[in-house]
């Protein structure tokens, strides 16, 4: 009888160990799925970072183009101001010479 009880106890222990092993296997499978999910998240984050980098590069290029546009506008304004000033100087000199010729 005692041997029978021992065998039954051993069988129960084996069943419990088998359940523990199955639980551990399931845990490992879940961990693998988690790792795959984390890897996908990391890949998506990397794609987002690449997109952000491309946006930053585009913004920098836009800024450079805006600066070039401002420089061009400044040159146009300076040229216009100089031409306008020359016109007034030429006009004033013309008036002065006409007035002096009248006297």
Short mmCIF file of C-alpha atoms in Angstrom, two decimals:
data_model
loop_
_atom_site.label_atom_id
_atom_site.label_comp_id
_atom_site.label_asym_id
_atom_site.label_seq_id
_atom_site.Cartn_x
_atom_site.Cartn_y
_atom_site.Cartn_z
CA UNK A 1 0.00 0.00 0.00
CA UNK A 2 2.76 2.38 0.89
CA UNK A 3 4.43 1.72 -2.44
CA UNK A 4 1.18 2.46 -4.19
CA UNK A 5 0.82 5.76 -2.36
CA UNK A 6 4.38 6.61 -3.26
CA UNK A 7 3.71 5.86 -6.92
CA UNK A 8 0.56 7.97 -6.89
CA UNK A 9 2.44 10.82 -5.26
CA UNK A 10 5.23 10.53 -7.82
CA UNK A 11 2.67 10.56 -10.61
CA UNK A 12 1.08 13.70 -9.17
CA UNK A 13 4.50 15.30 -8.92
CA UNK A 14 5.22 14.39 -12.55
CA UNK A 15 1.88 15.81 -13.66
CA UNK A 16 2.62 19.01 -11.76
CA UNK A 17 6.09 19.22 -13.29
CA UNK A 18 4.57 18.67 -16.72
CA UNK A 19 2.11 21.51 -16.11
CA UNK A 20 4.95 23.73 -14.97
CA UNK A 21 6.90 22.86 -18.13
CA UNK A 22 3.88 23.62 -20.30
CA UNK A 23 3.44 26.93 -18.50
CA UNK A 24 7.11 27.74 -19.02
CA UNK A 25 6.85 26.91 -22.71
CA UNK A 26 3.77 29.12 -23.02
CA UNK A 27 5.62 31.87 -21.18
CA UNK A 28 8.55 31.55 -23.59
CA UNK A 29 6.21 31.69 -26.57
CA UNK A 30 4.57 34.81 -25.16
CA UNK A 31 7.98 36.35 -24.57
CA UNK A 32 8.91 35.63 -28.18
CA UNK A 33 5.72 37.34 -29.38
CA UNK A 34 6.52 40.25 -27.12
CA UNK A 35 10.02 40.50 -28.57
CA UNK A 36 8.64 40.42 -32.09
CA UNK A 37 6.19 43.19 -31.18
CA UNK A 38 8.98 45.23 -29.62
CA UNK A 39 11.08 44.75 -32.72
CA UNK A 40 8.21 46.00 -34.88
CA UNK A 41 7.82 49.01 -32.61
CA UNK A 42 11.53 49.74 -32.92
CA UNK A 43 11.35 49.44 -36.71
CA UNK A 44 8.40 51.85 -36.76
CA UNK A 45 10.24 54.27 -34.49
CA UNK A 46 13.24 54.10 -36.79
CA UNK A 47 11.01 54.90 -39.76
CA UNK A 48 9.53 57.82 -37.86
CA UNK A 49 13.02 59.11 -37.06
CA UNK A 50 14.03 58.82 -40.72
CA UNK A 51 10.90 60.74 -41.71
CA UNK A 52 11.64 63.41 -39.11
CA UNK A 53 15.19 63.67 -40.39
CA UNK A 54 13.88 64.12 -43.95
CA UNK A 55 11.48 66.80 -42.70
CA UNK A 56 14.33 68.60 -40.94
CA UNK A 57 16.48 68.46 -44.07
CA UNK A 58 13.58 69.85 -46.11
CA UNK A 59 13.06 72.63 -43.58
CA UNK A 60 16.76 73.48 -43.66
CA UNK A 61 16.67 73.63 -47.46
CA UNK A 62 13.59 75.82 -47.27
CA UNK A 63 15.39 78.10 -44.84
CA UNK A 64 18.41 78.32 -47.16
CA UNK A 65 16.12 79.14 -50.09
CA UNK A 66 14.35 81.79 -48.03
CA UNK A 67 17.70 83.31 -47.09
CA UNK A 68 18.73 83.35 -50.76
CA UNK A 69 15.42 84.98 -51.63
CA UNK A 70 15.96 87.62 -48.95
CA UNK A 71 19.46 88.31 -50.27
CA UNK A 72 18.06 88.67 -53.78
CA UNK A 73 15.32 91.00 -52.55
CA UNK A 74 17.88 93.04 -50.66
CA UNK A 75 20.01 93.37 -53.81
CA UNK A 76 16.95 94.45 -55.79
CA UNK A 77 16.06 97.03 -53.15
CA UNK A 78 19.63 98.37 -53.03
CA UNK A 79 19.76 98.56 -56.82
CA UNK A 80 16.39 100.30 -56.93
CA UNK A 81 17.44 102.72 -54.19
CA UNK A 82 20.70 103.49 -55.99
CA UNK A 83 18.91 104.02 -59.31
CA UNK A 84 16.32 106.19 -57.60
CA UNK A 85 19.05 108.22 -55.88
CA UNK A 86 20.93 108.57 -59.20
CA UNK A 87 17.74 109.79 -60.88
CA UNK A 88 17.24 112.45 -58.20
CA UNK A 89 20.90 113.52 -58.39
CA UNK A 90 20.72 113.66 -62.17
CA UNK A 91 17.37 115.51 -62.01
CA UNK A 92 18.71 117.98 -59.42
CA UNK A 93 21.86 118.56 -61.48
CA UNK A 94 19.72 119.11 -64.56
CA UNK A 95 17.59 121.67 -62.72
CA UNK A 96 20.65 123.44 -61.39
CA UNK A 97 22.18 123.66 -64.83
CA UNK A 98 18.92 124.98 -66.29
CA UNK A 99 18.63 127.59 -63.55
CA UNK A 100 22.21 128.67 -64.01
CA UNK A 101 21.68 128.96 -67.76
CA UNK A 102 18.76 131.27 -67.14
CA UNK A 103 20.91 133.77 -65.32
#
